[in-house]
Coordinates of C-alpha atoms and ligand atoms in Angstrom, one line a residue:
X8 CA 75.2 67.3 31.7
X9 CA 73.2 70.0 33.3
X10 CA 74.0 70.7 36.9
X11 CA 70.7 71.9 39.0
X12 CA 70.5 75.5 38.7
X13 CA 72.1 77.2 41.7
X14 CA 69.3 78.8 44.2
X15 CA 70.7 81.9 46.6
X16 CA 69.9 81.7 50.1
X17 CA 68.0 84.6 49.7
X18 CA 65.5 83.1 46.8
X19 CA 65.2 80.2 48.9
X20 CA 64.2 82.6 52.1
X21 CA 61.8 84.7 49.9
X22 CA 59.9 81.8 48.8
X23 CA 58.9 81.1 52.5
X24 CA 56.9 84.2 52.9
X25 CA 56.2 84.4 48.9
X26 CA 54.9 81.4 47.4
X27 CA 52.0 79.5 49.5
X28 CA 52.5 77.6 52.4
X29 CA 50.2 75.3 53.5
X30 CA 49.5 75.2 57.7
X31 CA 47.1 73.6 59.2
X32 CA 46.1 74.6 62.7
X33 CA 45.2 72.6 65.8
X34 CA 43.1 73.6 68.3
X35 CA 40.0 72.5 70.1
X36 CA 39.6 76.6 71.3
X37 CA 37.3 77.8 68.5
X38 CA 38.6 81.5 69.2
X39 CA 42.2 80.7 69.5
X40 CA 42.3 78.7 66.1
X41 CA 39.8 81.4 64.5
X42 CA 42.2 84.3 65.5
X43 CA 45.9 81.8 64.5
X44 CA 43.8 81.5 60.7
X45 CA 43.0 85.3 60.3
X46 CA 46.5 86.2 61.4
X47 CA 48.3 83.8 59.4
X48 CA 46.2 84.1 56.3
X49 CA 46.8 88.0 56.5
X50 CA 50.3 87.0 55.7
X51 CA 49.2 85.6 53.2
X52 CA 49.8 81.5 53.9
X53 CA 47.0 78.9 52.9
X54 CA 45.5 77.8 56.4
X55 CA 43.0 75.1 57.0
X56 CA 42.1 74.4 61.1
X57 CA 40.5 71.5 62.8
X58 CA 40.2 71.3 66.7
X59 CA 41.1 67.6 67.2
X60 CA 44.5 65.4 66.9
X61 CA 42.6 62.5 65.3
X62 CA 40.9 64.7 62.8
X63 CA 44.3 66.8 62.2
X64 CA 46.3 63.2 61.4
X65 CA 43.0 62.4 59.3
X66 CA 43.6 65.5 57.1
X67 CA 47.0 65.0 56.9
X68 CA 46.8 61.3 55.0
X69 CA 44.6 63.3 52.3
X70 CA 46.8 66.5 52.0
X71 CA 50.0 67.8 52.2
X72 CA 50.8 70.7 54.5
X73 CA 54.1 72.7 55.1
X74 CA 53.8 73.2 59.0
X75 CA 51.2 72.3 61.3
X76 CA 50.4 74.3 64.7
X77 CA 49.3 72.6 67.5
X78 CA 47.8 73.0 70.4
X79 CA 49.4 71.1 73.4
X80 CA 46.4 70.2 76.0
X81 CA 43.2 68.7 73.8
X82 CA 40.7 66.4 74.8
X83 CA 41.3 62.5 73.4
X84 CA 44.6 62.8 72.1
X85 CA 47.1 65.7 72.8
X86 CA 49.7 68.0 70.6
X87 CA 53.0 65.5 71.7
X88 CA 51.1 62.5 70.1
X89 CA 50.6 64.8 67.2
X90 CA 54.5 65.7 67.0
X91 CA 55.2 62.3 67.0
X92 CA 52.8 61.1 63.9
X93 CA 53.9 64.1 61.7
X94 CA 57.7 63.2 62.3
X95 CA 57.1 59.7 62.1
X96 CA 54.6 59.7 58.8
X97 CA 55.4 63.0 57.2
X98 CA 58.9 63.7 58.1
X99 CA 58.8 66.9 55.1
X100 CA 56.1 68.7 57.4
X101 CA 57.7 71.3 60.2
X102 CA 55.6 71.3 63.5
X103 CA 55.0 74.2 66.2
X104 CA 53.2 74.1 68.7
X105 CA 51.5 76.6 71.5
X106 CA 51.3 75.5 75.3
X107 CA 49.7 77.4 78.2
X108 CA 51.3 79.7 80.1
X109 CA 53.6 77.1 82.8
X110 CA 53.4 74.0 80.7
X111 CA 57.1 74.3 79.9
X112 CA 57.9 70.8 80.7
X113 CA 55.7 69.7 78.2
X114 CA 56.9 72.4 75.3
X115 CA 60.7 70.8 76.0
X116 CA 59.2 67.2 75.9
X117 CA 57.4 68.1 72.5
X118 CA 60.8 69.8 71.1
X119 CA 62.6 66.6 71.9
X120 CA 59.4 64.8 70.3
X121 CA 61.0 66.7 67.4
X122 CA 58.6 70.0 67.2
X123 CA 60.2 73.1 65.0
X124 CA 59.4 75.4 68.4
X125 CA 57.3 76.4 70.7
X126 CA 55.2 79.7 71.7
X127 CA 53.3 80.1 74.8
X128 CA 49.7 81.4 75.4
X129 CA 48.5 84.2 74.9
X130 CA 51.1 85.3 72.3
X131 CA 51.0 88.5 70.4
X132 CA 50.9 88.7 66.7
X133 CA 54.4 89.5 65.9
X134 CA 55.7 86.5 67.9
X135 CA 53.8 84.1 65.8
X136 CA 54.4 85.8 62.6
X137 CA 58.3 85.6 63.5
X138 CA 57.8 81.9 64.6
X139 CA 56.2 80.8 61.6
X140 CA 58.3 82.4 59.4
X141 CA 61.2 81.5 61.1
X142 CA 60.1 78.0 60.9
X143 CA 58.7 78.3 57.1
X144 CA 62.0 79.5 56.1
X145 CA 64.3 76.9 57.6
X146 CA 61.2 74.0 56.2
X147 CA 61.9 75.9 52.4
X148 CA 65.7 75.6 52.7
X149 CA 65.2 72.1 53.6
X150 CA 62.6 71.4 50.8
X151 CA 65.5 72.7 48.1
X152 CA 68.4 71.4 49.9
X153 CA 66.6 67.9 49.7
X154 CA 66.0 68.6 45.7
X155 CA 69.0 69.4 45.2
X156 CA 70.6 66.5 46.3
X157 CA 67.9 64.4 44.2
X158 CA 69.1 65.9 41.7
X159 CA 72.6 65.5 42.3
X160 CA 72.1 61.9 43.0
X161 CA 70.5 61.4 39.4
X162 CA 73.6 63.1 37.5
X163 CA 75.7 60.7 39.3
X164 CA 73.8 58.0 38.5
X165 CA 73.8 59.1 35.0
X166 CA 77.3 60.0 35.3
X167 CA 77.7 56.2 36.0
X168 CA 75.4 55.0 33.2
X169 CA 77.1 57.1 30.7
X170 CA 80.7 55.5 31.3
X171 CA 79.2 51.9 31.7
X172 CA 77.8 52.7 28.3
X173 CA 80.8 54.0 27.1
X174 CA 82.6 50.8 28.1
X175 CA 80.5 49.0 26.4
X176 CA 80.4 51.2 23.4
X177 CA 84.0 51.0 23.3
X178 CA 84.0 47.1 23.2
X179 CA 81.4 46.9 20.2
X180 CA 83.3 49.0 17.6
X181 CA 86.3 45.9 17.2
X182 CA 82.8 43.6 15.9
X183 CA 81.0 46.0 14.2
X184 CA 84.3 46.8 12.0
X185 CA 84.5 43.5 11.3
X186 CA 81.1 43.0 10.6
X187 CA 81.5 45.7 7.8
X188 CA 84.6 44.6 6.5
X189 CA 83.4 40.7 5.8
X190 CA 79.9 42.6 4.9
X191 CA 82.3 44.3 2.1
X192 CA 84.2 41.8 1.1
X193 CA 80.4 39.8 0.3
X194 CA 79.7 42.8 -1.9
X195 CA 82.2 42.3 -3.9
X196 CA 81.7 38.6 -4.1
X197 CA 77.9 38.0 -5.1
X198 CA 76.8 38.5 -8.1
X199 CA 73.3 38.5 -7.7
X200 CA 72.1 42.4 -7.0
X201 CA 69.2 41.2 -4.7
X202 CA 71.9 39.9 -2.5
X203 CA 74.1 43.0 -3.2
X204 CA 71.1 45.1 -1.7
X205 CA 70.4 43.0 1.2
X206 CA 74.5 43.2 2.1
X207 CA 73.9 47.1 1.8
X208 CA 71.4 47.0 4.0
X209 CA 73.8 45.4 6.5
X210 CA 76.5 47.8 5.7
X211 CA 74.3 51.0 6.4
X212 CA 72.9 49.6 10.0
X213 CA 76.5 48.7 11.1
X214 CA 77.1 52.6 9.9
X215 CA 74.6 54.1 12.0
X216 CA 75.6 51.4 15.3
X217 CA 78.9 52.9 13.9
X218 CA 78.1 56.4 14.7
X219 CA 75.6 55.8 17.9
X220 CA 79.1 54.2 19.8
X221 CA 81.1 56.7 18.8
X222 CA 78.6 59.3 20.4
X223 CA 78.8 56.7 23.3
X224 CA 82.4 56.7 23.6
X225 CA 82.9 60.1 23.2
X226 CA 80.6 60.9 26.1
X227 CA 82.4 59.0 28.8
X228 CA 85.5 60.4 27.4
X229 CA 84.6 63.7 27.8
X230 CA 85.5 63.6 31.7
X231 CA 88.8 62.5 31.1
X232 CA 90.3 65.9 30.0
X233 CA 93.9 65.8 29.3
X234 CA 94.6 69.9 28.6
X235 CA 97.8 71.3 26.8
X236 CA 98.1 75.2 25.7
X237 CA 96.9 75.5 22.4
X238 CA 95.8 78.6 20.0
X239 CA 92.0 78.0 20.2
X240 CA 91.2 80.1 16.1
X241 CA 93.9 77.1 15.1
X242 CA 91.5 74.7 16.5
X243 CA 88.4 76.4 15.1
X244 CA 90.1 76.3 11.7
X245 CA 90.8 72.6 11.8
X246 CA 87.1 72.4 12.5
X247 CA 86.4 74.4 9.9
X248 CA 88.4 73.1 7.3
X249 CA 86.4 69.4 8.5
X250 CA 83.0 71.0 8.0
X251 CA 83.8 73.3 4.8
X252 CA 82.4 70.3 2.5
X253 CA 79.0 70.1 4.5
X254 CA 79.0 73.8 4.6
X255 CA 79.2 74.2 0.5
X256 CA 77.0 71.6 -0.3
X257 CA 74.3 73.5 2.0
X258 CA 75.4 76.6 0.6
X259 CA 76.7 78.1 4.1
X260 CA 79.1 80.7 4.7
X261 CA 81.7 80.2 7.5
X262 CA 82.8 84.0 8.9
X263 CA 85.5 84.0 11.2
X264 CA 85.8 87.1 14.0
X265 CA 89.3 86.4 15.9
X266 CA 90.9 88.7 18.0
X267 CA 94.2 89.2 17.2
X268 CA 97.5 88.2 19.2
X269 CA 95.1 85.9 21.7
X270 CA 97.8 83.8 24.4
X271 CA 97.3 80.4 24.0
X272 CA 95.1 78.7 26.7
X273 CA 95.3 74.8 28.5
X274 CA 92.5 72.8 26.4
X275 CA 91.9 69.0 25.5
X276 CA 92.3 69.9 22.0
X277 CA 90.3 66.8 20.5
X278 CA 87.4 67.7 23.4
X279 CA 87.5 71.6 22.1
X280 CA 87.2 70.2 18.6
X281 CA 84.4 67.7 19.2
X282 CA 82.9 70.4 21.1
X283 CA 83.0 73.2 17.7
X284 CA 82.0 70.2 15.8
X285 CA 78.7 69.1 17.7
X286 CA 77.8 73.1 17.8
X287 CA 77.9 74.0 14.2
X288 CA 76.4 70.0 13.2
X289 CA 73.7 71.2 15.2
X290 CA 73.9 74.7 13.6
X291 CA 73.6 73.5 9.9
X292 CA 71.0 71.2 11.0
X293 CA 68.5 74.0 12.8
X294 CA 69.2 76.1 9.7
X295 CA 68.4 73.5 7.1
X296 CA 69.3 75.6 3.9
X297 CA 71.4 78.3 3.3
X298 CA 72.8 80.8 6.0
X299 CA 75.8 81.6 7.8
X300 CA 78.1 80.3 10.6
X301 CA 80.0 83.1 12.4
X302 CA 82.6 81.9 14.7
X303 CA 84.1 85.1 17.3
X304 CA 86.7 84.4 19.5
X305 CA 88.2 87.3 22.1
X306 CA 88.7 87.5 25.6
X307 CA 86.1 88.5 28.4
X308 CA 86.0 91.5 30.3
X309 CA 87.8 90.3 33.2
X310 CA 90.5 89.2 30.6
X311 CA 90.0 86.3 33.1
X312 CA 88.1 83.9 30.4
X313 CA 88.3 83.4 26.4
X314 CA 85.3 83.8 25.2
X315 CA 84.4 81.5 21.7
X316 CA 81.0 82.5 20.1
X317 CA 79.6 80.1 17.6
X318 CA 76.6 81.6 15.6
X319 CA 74.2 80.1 13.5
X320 CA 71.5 82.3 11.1
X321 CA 68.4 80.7 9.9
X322 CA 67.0 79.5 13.4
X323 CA 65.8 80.8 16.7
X324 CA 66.5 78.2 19.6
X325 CA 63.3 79.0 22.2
X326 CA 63.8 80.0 25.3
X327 CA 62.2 77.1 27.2
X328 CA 65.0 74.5 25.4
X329 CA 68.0 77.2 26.6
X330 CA 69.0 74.8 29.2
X331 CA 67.1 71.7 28.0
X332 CA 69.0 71.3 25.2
X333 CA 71.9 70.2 26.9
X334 CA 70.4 67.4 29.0
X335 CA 71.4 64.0 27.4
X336 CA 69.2 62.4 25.5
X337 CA 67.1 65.5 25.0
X338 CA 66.4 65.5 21.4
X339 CA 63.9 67.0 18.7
X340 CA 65.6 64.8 15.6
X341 CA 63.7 61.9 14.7
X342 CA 67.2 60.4 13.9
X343 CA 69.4 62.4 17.1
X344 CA 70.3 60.6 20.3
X345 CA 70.4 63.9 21.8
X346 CA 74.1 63.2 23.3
X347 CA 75.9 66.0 21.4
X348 CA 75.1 68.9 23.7
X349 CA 75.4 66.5 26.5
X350 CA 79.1 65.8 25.5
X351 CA 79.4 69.1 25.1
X352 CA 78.7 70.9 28.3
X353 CA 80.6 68.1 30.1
X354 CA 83.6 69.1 28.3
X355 CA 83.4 72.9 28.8
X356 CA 82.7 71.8 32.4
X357 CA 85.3 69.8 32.6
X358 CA 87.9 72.9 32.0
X359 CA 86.1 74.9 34.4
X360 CA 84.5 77.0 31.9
X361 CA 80.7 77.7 30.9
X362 CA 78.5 77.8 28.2
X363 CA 74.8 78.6 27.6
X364 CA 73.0 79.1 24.2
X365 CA 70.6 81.9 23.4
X366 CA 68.2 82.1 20.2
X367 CA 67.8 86.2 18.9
X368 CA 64.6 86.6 16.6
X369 CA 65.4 89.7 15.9
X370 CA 68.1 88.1 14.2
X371 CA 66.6 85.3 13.0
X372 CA 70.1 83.0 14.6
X373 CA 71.2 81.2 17.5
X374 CA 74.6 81.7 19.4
X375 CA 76.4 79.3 21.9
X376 CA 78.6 81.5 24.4
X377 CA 81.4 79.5 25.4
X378 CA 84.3 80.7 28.0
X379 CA 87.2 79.3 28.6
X380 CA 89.6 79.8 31.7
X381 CA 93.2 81.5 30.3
X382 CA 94.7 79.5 33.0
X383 CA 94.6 76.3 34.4
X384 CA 92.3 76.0 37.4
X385 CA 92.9 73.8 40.2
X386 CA 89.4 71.3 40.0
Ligands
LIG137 N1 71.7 75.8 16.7 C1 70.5 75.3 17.2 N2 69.4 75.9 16.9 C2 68.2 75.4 17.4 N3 68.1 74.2 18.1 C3 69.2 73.6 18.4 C4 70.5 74.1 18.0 N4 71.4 73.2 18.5 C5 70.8 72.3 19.2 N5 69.5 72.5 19.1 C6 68.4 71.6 19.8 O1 69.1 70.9 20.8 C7 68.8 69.5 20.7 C8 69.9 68.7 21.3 O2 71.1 68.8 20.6 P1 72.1 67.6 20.6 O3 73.3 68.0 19.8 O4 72.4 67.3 22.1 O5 71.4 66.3 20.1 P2 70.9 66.0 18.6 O6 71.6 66.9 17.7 O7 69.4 66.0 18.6 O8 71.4 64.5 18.5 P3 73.0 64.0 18.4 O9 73.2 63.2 19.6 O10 73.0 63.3 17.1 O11 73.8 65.3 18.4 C9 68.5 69.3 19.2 O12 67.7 68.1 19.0 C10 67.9 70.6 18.8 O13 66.5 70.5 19.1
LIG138 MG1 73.7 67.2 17.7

């Protein structure tokens, strides 16, 4: 299951200055607001101003802004009833605001009102520039923190669908054996071929429920990792030797790159193996005809990681699918349940290892990258 991708502090922090903000100014001084929209939109943010709270709370129903920077002291309503609206309606929009020279008691009232900060009047450029980018950063970090957990949130929930479905999986595969076997038993009972067909039809459905609990199972199994050291080219030959029908019949040569005198390593042998599998399926799929599957083992250059490479000629996976691919559910086969991948990277996850899969035109193939930790790690 694909994790979020990890954002740096620093990517975060640049997109504050970088990408557009949105602030809206407040200010019923015509030159002060003027001269806050120049200087901000010199530095390159999106600024819209209005010079009264009602109109301000107004624009912010129809829009969404970053920050907003208020004026304290207005006619009708004032900047602390502003504070309070934006935190109470818009809790995602940061709020500054600029008070007269001596009004401190009402800056502290409007920090505790829940404002960002405060600057007093008249400020110089460079004070405001710091404040709102001070404030702009810690509103991005926020912004991706907040996404980030979203997104954690929804792998844990499918985390939790995935082993419900499992369970169930698991509890279907005593019927549907049985429905096949009293489904074969018919077969050989009936003599009229109409009926014969109809019972094949049966048998072929249960087949395909068959395989789509297996894919099921498999999946909430695959965070139950129970490792033991294991030669890792013995694995990939077992696979092999499995696929080597498949692989004739489609005309498909299997290379094998091993380096030589590799240490064993702790791995869930059946996981590793259901993991090779799903890879070159897929593999013999993309390719469709003839081709060649090239499987590399050796280890990294920090002699820290094993590093399996499973290669596939005949078709280019696109950039934009690179991480997509190994969503669950994310399929392009009309007949895929797009679990395989899925199952896939939770394994490799699961020993603390990686993977990612790049297409190469120039080559015309496709090659997962898959390491492995030599040693156990704690989890
Ligand atoms: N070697 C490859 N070359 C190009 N595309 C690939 C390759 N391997 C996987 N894909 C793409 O990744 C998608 C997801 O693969 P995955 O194995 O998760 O699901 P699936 O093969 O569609 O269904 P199943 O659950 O039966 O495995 C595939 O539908 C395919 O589009
Ligand atoms: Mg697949």
């Amino acid at each position: 299951m694909a994790l979020p991708q990890k954002m740096t502090t620093n990517k975060v922090l640049e997109q504050g200055t970088d990408s557009k903000n949105r602030i809206l100014v407040v200010d019923d001084e015509a030159a002060s607001r003027d001269l806050c929209q120049a200087f901000l939109e010199s530095d390159g943010y999106i600024v819209e101003t209005c010079d009264r709270v009602r109109k301000a709370i107004a624009l912010l129903a129809v829009k969404k802004y970053d920050m907003v920077l208020t004026d304290l002291s207005m006619p009708e309503l004032g900047g602390i009833e502003l504070v309070k609206q934006v935190r109470y309606h818009y809790p995602h929009t940061s709020i500054v605001i600029m008070t007269a020279f001596g009004s401190v008691v009402s800056a502290v009232e409007s920090m505790k009102a829940g404002a960002y900060d405060y600057i007093t009047k008249p400020f110089p450029r460079d004070l405001l520039r710091a404040t709102v980018r001070r404030c702009l950063e810690s509103h991005n970090l926020k912004r991706e923190i907040s996404k980030m957990q979203s997104a954690l949130y929804k792998q844990d929930k499918l985390a939790a669908v995935g082993s419900m479905a499992g369970a169930i999986a698991h509890r279907m595969r005593n019927p549907l054996s049985i429905i096949q076997m009293c489904a074969q038993y018919l077969a050989t009972r009936i003599p009229s071929s109409e009926h014969i067909q109809v019972l094949q039809a049966i048998q072929e459905k249960v087949k395909t429920l068959e395989s789509l609990t297996r894919d099921f199972v498999e999946y909430s199994r695959a965070s139950r990792i129970r490792k033991s050291p294991e030669m890792i080219e013995k694995l990939a030959d077992e696979v092999i030797r499995n696929v080597m029908p498949r692989c004739k019949i489609q005309n498909v040569k299997v290379m094998r790159q091993y380096q030589a005198n590799l240490p064993q390593i702790p791995v869930d042998v059946d996981l590793i193996k259901e993991v090779m599998t799903n890879i070159i399926d897929n593999g013999l799929e993309a390719m469709k005809g003839a081709g060649k599957i090239i499987i590399q083992t050796k280890t990294d250059k920090t002699n820290q990681y094993l590093y399996l490479g499973i290669t596939n000629t005949g078709a280019v996976l696109s950039a934009e699918l690179q991480e997509k691919i190994f969503e669950p559910f994310f399929t392009t086969k009309s007949t895929g349940m797009g679990l395989g991948l899925a199952i896939v990277r939770q394994v490799i996850d699961g020993h603390g290892g990686r993977i990612h899969a790049v297409g190469d035109p120039k080559t015309n193939s496709t090659t997962f990258h898959i390491f492995l930790p030599m040693v156990n790690k704690p989890q």
